[in-house]
PDB file of C-alpha atoms in Angstrom:
ATOM      1  CA  MET H 127      18.315   3.806  33.376  1.00 90.00           C
ATOM      2  CA  SER H 128      17.926   5.746  30.132  1.00 94.00           C
ATOM      3  CA  ARG H 129      17.415   9.340  29.048  1.00 97.00           C
ATOM      4  CA  ALA H 130      14.175  10.460  27.386  1.00 97.00           C
ATOM      5  CA  VAL H 131      12.802  13.829  26.340  1.00 98.00           C
ATOM      6  CA  GLN H 132       9.402  14.411  27.946  1.00 96.00           C
ATOM      7  CA  TYR H 133       6.873  17.143  28.672  1.00 96.00           C
ATOM      8  CA  ARG H 134       4.241  17.504  31.398  1.00 94.00           C
ATOM      9  CA  LYS H 135       2.144  20.280  29.905  1.00 92.00           C
ATOM     10  CA  PHE H 136       1.467  21.661  26.456  1.00 92.00           C
ATOM     11  CA  GLY H 137       3.540  24.563  25.168  1.00 94.00           C
ATOM     12  CA  GLY H 138       6.532  25.611  23.094  1.00 95.00           C
ATOM     13  CA  PRO H 139       9.959  23.915  22.934  1.00 97.00           C
ATOM     14  CA  GLY H 140      10.839  25.384  26.323  1.00 97.00           C
ATOM     15  CA  ILE H 141       8.517  22.904  28.080  1.00 97.00           C
ATOM     16  CA  LEU H 142      10.639  19.944  26.939  1.00 98.00           C
ATOM     17  CA  GLN H 143      12.747  18.303  29.641  1.00 98.00           C
ATOM     18  CA  MET H 144      15.365  15.529  29.769  1.00 98.00           C
ATOM     19  CA  ALA H 145      14.245  12.792  32.177  1.00 97.00           C
ATOM     20  CA  GLU H 146      15.798   9.652  33.627  1.00 97.00           C
ATOM     21  CA  VAL H 147      13.534   6.656  32.955  1.00 96.00           C
ATOM     22  CA  ALA H 148      13.744   2.918  33.499  1.00 95.00           C
ATOM     23  CA  ASP H 149      14.766   0.840  30.490  1.00 94.00           C
ATOM     24  CA  PRO H 150      11.531  -0.373  28.839  1.00 92.00           C
ATOM     25  CA  ALA H 151      11.005  -4.111  28.272  1.00 94.00           C
ATOM     26  CA  PRO H 152       9.463  -5.525  25.075  1.00 96.00           C
ATOM     27  CA  SER H 153       6.469  -7.826  25.195  1.00 93.00           C
ATOM     28  CA  GLY H 154       4.663  -9.945  22.640  1.00 92.00           C
ATOM     29  CA  GLY H 155       5.506  -8.805  19.133  1.00 94.00           C
ATOM     30  CA  GLU H 156       7.719  -5.900  20.158  1.00 97.00           C
ATOM     31  CA  VAL H 157      11.405  -5.066  19.926  1.00 98.00           C
ATOM     32  CA  ARG H 158      13.512  -2.722  22.008  1.00 98.00           C
ATOM     33  CA  VAL H 159      15.749  -0.420  19.994  1.00 98.00           C
ATOM     34  CA  ALA H 160      18.925   1.278  21.180  1.00 98.00           C
ATOM     35  CA  VAL H 161      18.376   4.552  19.364  1.00 98.00           C
ATOM     36  CA  LYS H 162      21.140   6.046  17.210  1.00 98.00           C
ATOM     37  CA  ALA H 163      19.241   8.925  15.565  1.00 98.00           C
ATOM     38  CA  VAL H 164      15.807  10.553  15.610  1.00 98.00           C
ATOM     39  CA  GLY H 165      14.153  12.504  12.807  1.00 97.00           C
ATOM     40  CA  LEU H 166      12.060  15.542  13.733  1.00 96.00           C
ATOM     41  CA  ASN H 167       8.747  16.418  12.076  1.00 93.00           C
ATOM     42  CA  PRO H 168       6.474  19.477  12.284  1.00 89.00           C
ATOM     43  CA  VAL H 169       3.703  17.286  13.712  1.00 87.00           C
ATOM     44  CA  ASP H 170       5.878  16.657  16.798  1.00 92.00           C
ATOM     45  CA  ALA H 171       5.683  20.327  17.746  1.00 91.00           C
ATOM     46  CA  LYS H 172       1.955  20.426  17.032  1.00 88.00           C
ATOM     47  CA  ILE H 173       1.495  17.542  19.459  1.00 89.00           C
ATOM     48  CA  PHE H 174       3.530  18.905  22.372  1.00 92.00           C
ATOM     49  CA  GLY H 175       2.158  22.358  21.591  1.00 90.00           C
ATOM     50  CA  GLY H 176      -1.397  21.100  22.148  1.00 82.00           C
ATOM     51  CA  ASP H 177      -2.668  21.993  18.667  1.00 72.00           C
ATOM     52  CA  ILE H 178      -6.423  22.547  19.013  1.00 62.00           C
ATOM     53  CA  ARG H 179      -7.183  20.405  15.948  1.00 59.00           C
ATOM     54  CA  LEU H 180      -5.368  17.446  17.521  1.00 57.00           C
ATOM     55  CA  LYS H 181      -7.114  18.072  20.842  1.00 53.00           C
ATOM     56  CA  ILE H 182     -10.447  17.777  19.056  1.00 52.00           C
ATOM     57  CA  LEU H 183      -9.359  14.494  17.453  1.00 50.00           C
ATOM     58  CA  GLU H 184      -8.277  13.154  20.840  1.00 52.00           C
ATOM     59  CA  SER H 185     -11.616  14.103  22.398  1.00 51.00           C
ATOM     60  CA  ILE H 186     -13.441  12.240  19.642  1.00 47.00           C
ATOM     61  CA  GLN H 187     -11.261   9.180  20.224  1.00 48.00           C
ATOM     62  CA  CYS H 188     -11.967   9.300  23.970  1.00 54.00           C
ATOM     63  CA  LEU H 189     -15.699   9.248  23.250  1.00 50.00           C
ATOM     64  CA  THR H 190     -15.621   6.560  20.563  1.00 50.00           C
ATOM     65  CA  HIS H 191     -13.058   4.282  22.260  1.00 49.00           C
ATOM     66  CA  PRO H 192     -13.489   4.874  26.028  1.00 53.00           C
ATOM     67  CA  VAL H 193     -11.948   1.533  27.032  1.00 46.00           C
ATOM     68  CA  ARG H 194      -8.726   2.388  25.224  1.00 47.00           C
ATOM     69  CA  TRP H 195      -8.416   5.788  26.880  1.00 42.00           C
ATOM     70  CA  PHE H 196      -9.872   5.257  30.370  1.00 46.00           C
ATOM     71  CA  GLY H 197      -7.205   5.477  33.035  1.00 46.00           C
ATOM     72  CA  SER H 198      -4.369   6.257  30.611  1.00 50.00           C
ATOM     73  CA  PRO H 199      -2.062   8.974  31.964  1.00 55.00           C
ATOM     74  CA  ARG H 200      -2.036  12.272  30.085  1.00 76.00           C
ATOM     75  CA  PHE H 201       1.496  13.059  31.229  1.00 86.00           C
ATOM     76  CA  PRO H 202       4.416  12.687  31.044  1.00 93.00           C
ATOM     77  CA  ARG H 203       4.582  12.223  27.319  1.00 93.00           C
ATOM     78  CA  GLY H 204       7.449  11.469  24.990  1.00 95.00           C
ATOM     79  CA  VAL H 205       8.467  13.421  21.909  1.00 96.00           C
ATOM     80  CA  ALA H 206       9.028  12.512  18.221  1.00 96.00           C
ATOM     81  CA  ARG H 207       8.185   9.430  16.190  1.00 95.00           C
ATOM     82  CA  ASP H 208      10.930   8.612  13.666  1.00 97.00           C
ATOM     83  CA  PHE H 209      14.008   6.650  14.729  1.00 98.00           C
ATOM     84  CA  ALA H 210      16.899   4.471  13.634  1.00 98.00           C
ATOM     85  CA  GLY H 211      19.081   2.259  15.791  1.00 98.00           C
ATOM     86  CA  CYS H 212      19.899  -1.338  16.670  1.00 98.00           C
ATOM     87  CA  VAL H 213      17.671  -3.990  18.205  1.00 98.00           C
ATOM     88  CA  ASP H 214      18.885  -4.801  21.728  1.00 96.00           C
ATOM     89  CA  ALA H 215      15.975  -6.941  23.029  1.00 97.00           C
ATOM     90  CA  VAL H 216      13.064  -8.837  21.456  1.00 97.00           C
ATOM     91  CA  GLY H 217       9.666  -9.928  22.711  1.00 96.00           C
ATOM     92  CA  PRO H 218       8.778 -13.621  23.041  1.00 93.00           C
ATOM     93  CA  TYR H 219       6.769 -13.787  19.807  1.00 92.00           C
ATOM     94  CA  VAL H 220       9.160 -11.855  17.568  1.00 94.00           C
ATOM     95  CA  GLN H 221      10.495 -13.464  14.417  1.00 92.00           C
ATOM     96  CA  GLY H 222      12.756 -11.949  11.772  1.00 92.00           C
ATOM     97  CA  PHE H 223      14.623  -9.576  14.078  1.00 96.00           C
ATOM     98  CA  GLU H 224      17.674 -10.335  16.193  1.00 95.00           C
ATOM     99  CA  ILE H 225      19.806  -8.487  18.711  1.00 97.00           C
ATOM    100  CA  GLY H 226      22.253  -6.106  17.060  1.00 98.00           C
ATOM    101  CA  GLN H 227      20.226  -5.765  13.870  1.00 98.00           C
ATOM    102  CA  PRO H 228      20.128  -2.184  12.464  1.00 98.00           C
ATOM    103  CA  VAL H 229      16.559  -0.976  11.955  1.00 98.00           C
ATOM    104  CA  LEU H 230      14.500   2.108  11.294  1.00 98.00           C
ATOM    105  CA  GLY H 231      10.878   2.902  11.928  1.00 97.00           C
ATOM    106  CA  THR H 232       8.239   5.214  13.308  1.00 95.00           C
ATOM    107  CA  LEU H 233       6.062   5.103  16.397  1.00 93.00           C
ATOM    108  CA  ARG H 234       2.609   4.992  14.876  1.00 81.00           C
ATOM    109  CA  SER H 235      -0.484   6.176  16.699  1.00 66.00           C
ATOM    110  CA  ALA H 236      -3.953   7.402  15.909  1.00 50.00           C
ATOM    111  CA  PRO H 237      -4.225  11.121  15.080  1.00 50.00           C
ATOM    112  CA  GLY H 238      -4.434  13.213  18.225  1.00 51.00           C
ATOM    113  CA  LEU H 239      -2.357  13.720  21.338  1.00 50.00           C
ATOM    114  CA  GLY H 240      -2.885  10.464  23.168  1.00 53.00           C
ATOM    115  CA  ASN H 241       0.349   8.564  22.528  1.00 63.00           C
ATOM    116  CA  THR H 242       2.675   8.869  25.539  1.00 75.00           C
ATOM    117  CA  LYS H 243       5.701   7.232  23.864  1.00 88.00           C
ATOM    118  CA  GLY H 244       8.427   9.148  22.068  1.00 95.00           C
ATOM    119  CA  ALA H 245      11.442   8.392  19.899  1.00 97.00           C
ATOM    120  CA  LEU H 246      13.743  10.946  21.579  1.00 98.00           C
ATOM    121  CA  ALA H 247      15.095   8.413  24.049  1.00 98.00           C
ATOM    122  CA  ASP H 248      18.130   6.194  24.497  1.00 98.00           C
ATOM    123  CA  LYS H 249      15.884   3.143  24.177  1.00 97.00           C
ATOM    124  CA  LEU H 250      12.350   2.661  22.898  1.00 97.00           C
ATOM    125  CA  ILE H 251       9.795  -0.076  22.371  1.00 96.00           C
ATOM    126  CA  ALA H 252       8.217  -0.548  18.946  1.00 96.00           C
ATOM    127  CA  SER H 253       5.903  -3.077  17.367  1.00 94.00           C
ATOM    128  CA  VAL H 254       7.580  -5.229  14.733  1.00 95.00           C
ATOM    129  CA  ASP H 255       4.922  -3.894  12.335  1.00 93.00           C
ATOM    130  CA  ASP H 256       6.465  -0.426  12.679  1.00 93.00           C
ATOM    131  CA  VAL H 257      10.112  -1.449  12.133  1.00 96.00           C
ATOM    132  CA  VAL H 258      12.046  -2.379   8.987  1.00 97.00           C
ATOM    133  CA  ASN H 259      15.654  -3.366   8.336  1.00 97.00           C
ATOM    134  CA  LYS H 260      18.059  -0.492   7.745  1.00 98.00           C
ATOM    135  CA  PRO H 261      19.991  -0.876   4.481  1.00 98.00           C
ATOM    136  CA  GLU H 262      23.766  -0.679   4.878  1.00 97.00           C
ATOM    137  CA  SER H 263      23.991   2.024   2.208  1.00 97.00           C
ATOM    138  CA  ILE H 264      22.221   4.701   4.271  1.00 97.00           C
ATOM    139  CA  SER H 265      23.349   6.267   7.539  1.00 98.00           C
ATOM    140  CA  PHE H 266      21.404   6.134  10.786  1.00 98.00           C
ATOM    141  CA  GLU H 267      20.722   9.872  10.403  1.00 98.00           C
ATOM    142  CA  VAL H 268      19.177   9.450   6.944  1.00 98.00           C
ATOM    143  CA  ALA H 269      17.296   6.327   8.059  1.00 98.00           C
ATOM    144  CA  ALA H 270      15.792   8.251  10.988  1.00 98.00           C
ATOM    145  CA  SER H 271      14.361  10.791   8.525  1.00 97.00           C
ATOM    146  CA  LEU H 272      12.183   8.356   6.593  1.00 97.00           C
ATOM    147  CA  GLY H 273       9.344   7.056   8.772  1.00 96.00           C
ATOM    148  CA  VAL H 274       6.678   9.763   8.860  1.00 94.00           C
ATOM    149  CA  ALA H 275       7.691  11.185   5.474  1.00 95.00           C
ATOM    150  CA  ALA H 276       7.559   7.818   3.694  1.00 96.00           C
ATOM    151  CA  GLN H 277       4.195   6.869   5.161  1.00 95.00           C
ATOM    152  CA  THR H 278       2.771  10.338   4.542  1.00 96.00           C
ATOM    153  CA  VAL H 279       3.907  10.469   0.928  1.00 97.00           C
ATOM    154  CA  GLY H 280       2.869   6.890   0.253  1.00 97.00           C
ATOM    155  CA  GLY H 281      -0.559   7.429   1.777  1.00 97.00           C
ATOM    156  CA  ALA H 282      -1.165  10.767   0.074  1.00 98.00           C
ATOM    157  CA  PHE H 283      -0.250   9.518  -3.393  1.00 98.00           C
ATOM    158  CA  ARG H 284      -2.409   6.440  -2.895  1.00 97.00           C
ATOM    159  CA  GLN H 285      -5.392   8.597  -1.956  1.00 97.00           C
ATOM    160  CA  LEU H 286      -4.757  10.973  -4.862  1.00 98.00           C
ATOM    161  CA  ASP H 287      -4.273   8.008  -7.212  1.00 98.00           C
ATOM    162  CA  LEU H 288      -1.068   9.502  -8.579  1.00 98.00           C
ATOM    163  CA  ASN H 289      -0.169   7.926 -11.898  1.00 95.00           C
ATOM    164  CA  ASN H 290       2.396   8.041 -14.654  1.00 96.00           C
ATOM    165  CA  GLY H 291       1.636  11.102 -16.764  1.00 96.00           C
ATOM    166  CA  ASP H 292       0.081  13.207 -13.995  1.00 98.00           C
ATOM    167  CA  VAL H 293       1.158  16.815 -13.527  1.00 98.00           C
ATOM    168  CA  ILE H 294       1.190  17.513  -9.801  1.00 98.00           C
ATOM    169  CA  VAL H 295       1.763  20.789  -7.981  1.00 98.00           C
ATOM    170  CA  ILE H 296       3.422  20.392  -4.559  1.00 98.00           C
ATOM    171  CA  SER H 297       3.597  23.235  -2.045  1.00 97.00           C
ATOM    172  CA  ALA H 298       6.582  23.542   0.337  1.00 94.00           C
ATOM    173  CA  ALA H 299       8.406  21.333  -2.154  1.00 96.00           C
ATOM    174  CA  SER H 300      11.869  21.975  -0.703  1.00 93.00           C
ATOM    175  CA  GLY H 301      10.984  20.889   2.843  1.00 90.00           C
ATOM    176  CA  GLY H 302      11.626  17.460   4.309  1.00 90.00           C
ATOM    177  CA  MET H 303       8.197  16.185   3.288  1.00 94.00           C
ATOM    178  CA  GLY H 304       7.835  18.079   0.032  1.00 95.00           C
ATOM    179  CA  SER H 305      11.268  17.181  -1.319  1.00 95.00           C
ATOM    180  CA  LEU H 306      10.653  13.466  -0.775  1.00 96.00           C
ATOM    181  CA  ALA H 307       7.165  13.771  -2.286  1.00 97.00           C
ATOM    182  CA  SER H 308       8.618  15.489  -5.338  1.00 98.00           C
ATOM    183  CA  GLN H 309      11.164  12.729  -5.906  1.00 97.00           C
ATOM    184  CA  ILE H 310       8.694   9.882  -5.422  1.00 98.00           C
ATOM    185  CA  ALA H 311       6.218  11.528  -7.805  1.00 98.00           C
ATOM    186  CA  ILE H 312       8.931  11.920 -10.435  1.00 98.00           C
ATOM    187  CA  HIS H 313      10.011   8.304  -9.894  1.00 97.00           C
ATOM    188  CA  ARG H 314       6.427   7.257 -10.615  1.00 97.00           C
ATOM    189  CA  GLY H 315       6.414   9.129 -13.912  1.00 97.00           C
ATOM    190  CA  ALA H 316       4.654  12.349 -12.889  1.00 98.00           C
ATOM    191  CA  THR H 317       5.730  15.891 -13.738  1.00 98.00           C
ATOM    192  CA  VAL H 318       6.224  17.967 -10.577  1.00 98.00           C
ATOM    193  CA  ILE H 319       5.684  21.718 -10.241  1.00 98.00           C
ATOM    194  CA  GLY H 320       7.346  22.561  -6.923  1.00 98.00           C
ATOM    195  CA  ILE H 321       6.412  25.702  -4.968  1.00 97.00           C
ATOM    196  CA  ALA H 322       9.185  27.055  -2.731  1.00 95.00           C
ATOM    197  CA  GLY H 323      11.246  30.169  -2.015  1.00 93.00           C
ATOM    198  CA  LYS H 324      13.551  31.614  -4.667  1.00 94.00           C
ATOM    199  CA  ARG H 325      16.657  30.397  -2.825  1.00 93.00           C
ATOM    200  CA  ASN H 326      15.508  26.809  -3.392  1.00 94.00           C
ATOM    201  CA  THR H 327      15.122  27.083  -7.166  1.00 96.00           C
ATOM    202  CA  ASP H 328      18.343  25.241  -8.014  1.00 96.00           C
ATOM    203  CA  TYR H 329      17.686  22.635  -5.328  1.00 95.00           C
ATOM    204  CA  LEU H 330      14.278  21.771  -6.778  1.00 97.00           C
ATOM    205  CA  ARG H 331      15.750  21.551 -10.267  1.00 97.00           C
ATOM    206  CA  SER H 332      18.360  19.129  -8.915  1.00 96.00           C
ATOM    207  CA  LEU H 333      15.509  16.903  -7.741  1.00 96.00           C
ATOM    208  CA  GLY H 334      13.920  16.970 -11.191  1.00 97.00           C
ATOM    209  CA  ALA H 335      11.060  19.327 -10.329  1.00 98.00           C
ATOM    210  CA  ILE H 336       9.998  22.502 -12.131  1.00 98.00           C
ATOM    211  CA  PRO H 337      10.412  25.288  -9.529  1.00 98.00           C
ATOM    212  CA  VAL H 338       7.947  28.128  -9.025  1.00 98.00           C
ATOM    213  CA  SER H 339       8.560  30.698  -6.291  1.00 97.00           C
ATOM    214  CA  TYR H 340       5.696  31.497  -3.955  1.00 92.00           C
ATOM    215  CA  GLY H 341       4.316  35.038  -4.031  1.00 92.00           C
ATOM    216  CA  GLU H 342       2.039  37.157  -6.184  1.00 92.00           C
ATOM    217  CA  ASP H 343       0.429  35.820  -9.382  1.00 95.00           C
ATOM    218  CA  LEU H 344       1.287  32.276  -8.339  1.00 96.00           C
ATOM    219  CA  LYS H 345      -1.531  30.711 -10.355  1.00 96.00           C
ATOM    220  CA  SER H 346      -0.538  32.398 -13.612  1.00 97.00           C
ATOM    221  CA  ARG H 347       3.144  31.603 -13.081  1.00 97.00           C
ATOM    222  CA  ILE H 348       2.333  27.926 -12.456  1.00 97.00           C
ATOM    223  CA  LEU H 349       0.247  27.754 -15.604  1.00 96.00           C
ATOM    224  CA  ALA H 350       3.040  29.395 -17.573  1.00 96.00           C
ATOM    225  CA  MET H 351       5.514  26.726 -16.417  1.00 94.00           C
ATOM    226  CA  THR H 352       3.218  23.734 -16.864  1.00 93.00           C
ATOM    227  CA  PRO H 353       3.861  21.609 -19.966  1.00 90.00           C
ATOM    228  CA  ARG H 354       0.237  20.414 -19.913  1.00 93.00           C
ATOM    229  CA  ALA H 355      -2.820  20.661 -17.658  1.00 96.00           C
ATOM    230  CA  VAL H 356      -2.338  20.254 -13.929  1.00 98.00           C
ATOM    231  CA  THR H 357      -4.065  17.062 -12.751  1.00 98.00           C
ATOM    232  CA  LYS H 358      -3.181  16.767  -9.019  1.00 98.00           C
ATOM    233  CA  PHE H 359      -2.237  19.019  -6.109  1.00 98.00           C
ATOM    234  CA  LEU H 360      -0.521  18.125  -2.824  1.00 98.00           C
ATOM    235  CA  ASP H 361      -0.401  20.768  -0.097  1.00 96.00           C
ATOM    236  CA  CYS H 362       2.456  20.184   2.356  1.00 94.00           C
ATOM    237  CA  TYR H 363       2.198  23.589   4.015  1.00 91.00           C
ATOM    238  CA  GLY H 364      -1.372  24.716   4.738  1.00 85.00           C
ATOM    239  CA  GLY H 365      -2.549  28.296   4.559  1.00 80.00           C
ATOM    240  CA  GLY H 366      -4.289  29.131   1.305  1.00 86.00           C
ATOM    241  CA  TYR H 367      -2.744  26.481  -0.905  1.00 94.00           C
ATOM    242  CA  VAL H 368      -5.871  24.341  -1.099  1.00 95.00           C
ATOM    243  CA  LYS H 369      -7.660  27.365  -2.572  1.00 94.00           C
ATOM    244  CA  LEU H 370      -4.906  27.514  -5.174  1.00 96.00           C
ATOM    245  CA  GLY H 371      -5.670  23.930  -6.114  1.00 96.00           C
ATOM    246  CA  PHE H 372      -9.296  24.825  -6.771  1.00 96.00           C
ATOM    247  CA  ALA H 373      -8.223  27.978  -8.634  1.00 96.00           C
ATOM    248  CA  LEU H 374      -6.182  25.763 -10.963  1.00 97.00           C
ATOM    249  CA  GLY H 375      -9.433  24.048 -11.902  1.00 96.00           C
ATOM    250  CA  LEU H 376      -8.993  20.815  -9.966  1.00 97.00           C
ATOM    251  CA  PRO H 377     -11.873  18.916  -8.370  1.00 97.00           C
ATOM    252  CA  GLY H 378     -11.681  18.207  -4.637  1.00 96.00           C
ATOM    253  CA  HIS H 379     -10.714  14.548  -5.048  1.00 96.00           C
ATOM    254  CA  ALA H 380      -7.574  15.625  -6.946  1.00 98.00           C
ATOM    255  CA  ILE H 381      -6.428  17.944  -4.136  1.00 97.00           C
ATOM    256  CA  GLY H 382      -4.722  16.538  -1.035  1.00 97.00           C
ATOM    257  CA  THR H 383      -3.575  18.430   2.040  1.00 96.00           C
ATOM    258  CA  LEU H 384      -1.421  17.244   4.924  1.00 93.00           C
ATOM    259  CA  ILE H 385      -2.786  20.024   7.152  1.00 88.00           C
ATOM    260  CA  PRO H 386      -6.262  19.395   8.651  1.00 77.00           C
ATOM    261  CA  SER H 387      -8.583  22.264   7.775  1.00 79.00           C
ATOM    262  CA  PRO H 388     -12.396  22.177   8.102  1.00 80.00           C
ATOM    263  CA  GLY H 389     -12.717  24.732   5.311  1.00 78.00           C
ATOM    264  CA  ALA H 390     -10.684  22.642   2.895  1.00 79.00           C
ATOM    265  CA  ILE H 391     -12.553  19.456   3.744  1.00 78.00           C
ATOM    266  CA  ILE H 392     -15.954  21.148   3.401  1.00 83.00           C
ATOM    267  CA  ARG H 393     -14.960  22.203  -0.106  1.00 86.00           C
ATOM    268  CA  GLY H 394     -14.106  18.589  -0.930  1.00 91.00           C
ATOM    269  CA  ALA H 395     -10.318  18.510  -0.657  1.00 94.00           C
ATOM    270  CA  GLN H 396      -8.833  15.406   0.938  1.00 94.00           C
ATOM    271  CA  PHE H 397      -7.073  15.455   4.313  1.00 93.00           C
ATOM    272  CA  THR H 398      -4.508  12.752   3.664  1.00 94.00           C
ATOM    273  CA  GLY H 399      -1.054  11.476   4.540  1.00 94.00           C
ATOM    274  CA  SER H 400      -0.085   8.675   6.902  1.00 91.00           C
ATOM    275  CA  ARG H 401      -3.748   7.969   7.665  1.00 90.00           C
ATOM    276  CA  HIS H 402      -3.889   6.388   4.188  1.00 95.00           C
ATOM    277  CA  ALA H 403      -0.517   4.628   4.430  1.00 94.00           C
ATOM    278  CA  GLN H 404      -0.070   0.878   4.066  1.00 94.00           C
ATOM    279  CA  PRO H 405       2.634  -1.384   5.548  1.00 91.00           C
ATOM    280  CA  GLY H 406       4.613  -1.520   2.322  1.00 94.00           C
ATOM    281  CA  ASP H 407       5.124   2.230   2.004  1.00 96.00           C
ATOM    282  CA  LEU H 408       8.088   2.549   4.389  1.00 96.00           C
ATOM    283  CA  PRO H 409      10.156  -0.367   2.997  1.00 96.00           C
ATOM    284  CA  GLU H 410       9.411   0.716  -0.588  1.00 96.00           C
ATOM    285  CA  ILE H 411      10.621   4.275  -0.114  1.00 97.00           C
ATOM    286  CA  THR H 412      13.525   3.146   2.076  1.00 97.00           C
ATOM    287  CA  GLY H 413      14.596   0.928  -0.817  1.00 97.00           C
ATOM    288  CA  LEU H 414      14.450   3.842  -3.262  1.00 97.00           C
ATOM    289  CA  VAL H 415      16.667   5.922  -0.972  1.00 97.00           C
ATOM    290  CA  ALA H 416      19.081   3.007  -0.516  1.00 97.00           C
ATOM    291  CA  ASP H 417      19.314   2.549  -4.278  1.00 96.00           C
ATOM    292  CA  GLY H 418      19.898   6.259  -4.908  1.00 95.00           C
ATOM    293  CA  ALA H 419      16.585   6.751  -6.724  1.00 94.00           C
ATOM    294  CA  ALA H 420      15.607   9.274  -4.046  1.00 96.00           C
ATOM    295  CA  LYS H 421      17.731  11.244  -1.618  1.00 94.00           C
ATOM    296  CA  VAL H 422      17.209  12.865   1.759  1.00 94.00           C
ATOM    297  CA  ALA H 423      18.783  16.225   2.468  1.00 91.00           C
ATOM    298  CA  LEU H 424      19.850  16.672   6.083  1.00 95.00           C
ATOM    299  CA  ALA H 425      19.502  20.338   6.941  1.00 93.00           C
ATOM    300  CA  GLN H 426      21.224  19.906  10.313  1.00 96.00           C
ATOM    301  CA  VAL H 427      22.136  17.183  12.814  1.00 98.00           C
ATOM    302  CA  TYR H 428      21.904  18.104  16.501  1.00 98.00           C
ATOM    303  CA  PRO H 429      23.425  16.360  19.541  1.00 98.00           C
ATOM    304  CA  PHE H 430      21.130  14.719  22.115  1.00 98.00           C
ATOM    305  CA  THR H 431      21.002  17.454  24.724  1.00 98.00           C
ATOM    306  CA  ILE H 432      17.845  19.195  25.873  1.00 98.00           C
ATOM    307  CA  GLU H 433      19.222  22.555  24.764  1.00 98.00           C
ATOM    308  CA  SER H 434      19.858  21.235  21.257  1.00 98.00           C
ATOM    309  CA  VAL H 435      16.464  19.532  21.039  1.00 98.00           C
ATOM    310  CA  ARG H 436      14.721  22.757  22.003  1.00 98.00           C
ATOM    311  CA  GLU H 437      16.842  24.657  19.464  1.00 98.00           C
ATOM    312  CA  ALA H 438      15.967  22.147  16.738  1.00 98.00           C
ATOM    313  CA  TYR H 439      12.220  22.442  17.291  1.00 97.00           C
ATOM    314  CA  THR H 440      12.472  26.235  17.440  1.00 97.00           C
ATOM    315  CA  GLU H 441      14.177  26.127  14.029  1.00 95.00           C
ATOM    316  CA  LEU H 442      11.567  23.699  12.680  1.00 93.00           C
ATOM    317  CA  ASN H 443       8.695  25.872  13.925  1.00 91.00           C
ATOM    318  CA  ALA H 444      10.148  28.877  12.112  1.00 88.00           C
ATOM    319  CA  GLY H 445       9.515  27.128   8.781  1.00 80.00           C
ATOM    320  CA  HIS H 446      11.445  27.182   5.510  1.00 78.00           C
ATOM    321  CA  VAL H 447      13.854  24.412   6.556  1.00 86.00           C
ATOM    322  CA  ARG H 448      15.366  22.739   3.492  1.00 86.00           C
ATOM    323  CA  GLY H 449      15.443  19.009   4.176  1.00 87.00           C
ATOM    324  CA  LYS H 450      15.299  17.239   7.530  1.00 94.00           C
ATOM    325  CA  LEU H 451      16.413  18.062  11.062  1.00 96.00           C
ATOM    326  CA  VAL H 452      17.845  15.103  12.954  1.00 98.00           C
ATOM    327  CA  VAL H 453      19.047  14.468  16.516  1.00 98.00           C
ATOM    328  CA  SER H 454      22.007  12.097  16.768  1.00 98.00           C
ATOM    329  CA  LEU H 455      22.397   9.993  19.923  1.00 97.00           C
ATOM    330  CA  SER H 456      25.801   8.786  18.767  1.00 89.00           C
ATOM    331  CA  ARG H 457      27.589  12.135  19.114  1.00 71.00           C
TER     332      ARG H 457
END
C-alpha cells in the first residue's frame, strides 16, 4: 500500500486528505515511479478548487469526447502534476528506462478537471512520453519543479515566436513560472523587463532581467526602462496585465497570457502555455538547468504530511511566492 493525497469534493486546501491506496501497476508504455519530490503549481489549486473556467473546459470535453469521459469516476482525484523520483517498475513495451533510474516528469492531461491521477503520492504511473532522465547535477527537489514550468514556458515562447533581439515584458517575473521564463528568454537573446514587487528587484537583476515594480504609472515606468521598443508580452499573473500589453502598443498575437480570460481572448491576446508545448521542451530546459544556464529558486520544501501539503497550497494561493514550493517525500 502507498500514501496519496486525494480530494472528494471541490474546495480549498482543507478538503485535501491523505489516503491509503494500492500500489499502481504500469501497463504498455508506462513506468511506475517511486516519488522523491513533487513540485506545486498554482493550477493544482485551481483544479481541486473547482475553478469555473476549468469546469467549462471539462464540460466541453465531455460533449466532444463522450467515449473518453463516459463512466469515468469524478472522485476521488489526485493532486499535483510535477514529480521526480526513481523508476521501480516498467510496462511490457517500455524501452530506454530501467529500474532504479532517476527521472523527472509531469502528469499531462487535457485542460479541465478530468484527470484523476496526482503526483502527490508515494508511487505513480506515468507514460514514458511524460518522463525524462534526471541529470545528476540537479537535486530531486529542483527536478520536481521543472515539468509544468518548462512546458509552459516552452509552449508560450513558441506561440509568441520569441526571437533573439525581442524585448519582452513578463508579469509576475519573480514567481516560479516567471523567473524561469525570464531566464529562458534571456538565454535566447531577448531583453526582459520583469514586473514584480520592490522586494524582488535585486533578485530579478541577478537573473539578468530589468526590474520594474508593479503599481501606479506602470506603463510609463516600463517605457522609461526599455532600451528599445517592446515587442512581446507574457502575462504570468492575470488581472489587468493583458490590457497593459495592449497599452504598450502591442498587437494581440504578440501578447500571451497563461490565465484563461474571455475578455483577453476576444481582444486577440493568446491563451498559451503548455497547450502549445512540444516533447522537446522539458528535456531542453532541464538541460539548461543542469548546465547552470538557468536556475530554479526553491522558496520552501515541505515534508509529505497532509498538514504540510495544506499549508503549502495555502501559501501558494496567497501569491507573491518567490520561486517554487516543493514537497519532499524523502524527509
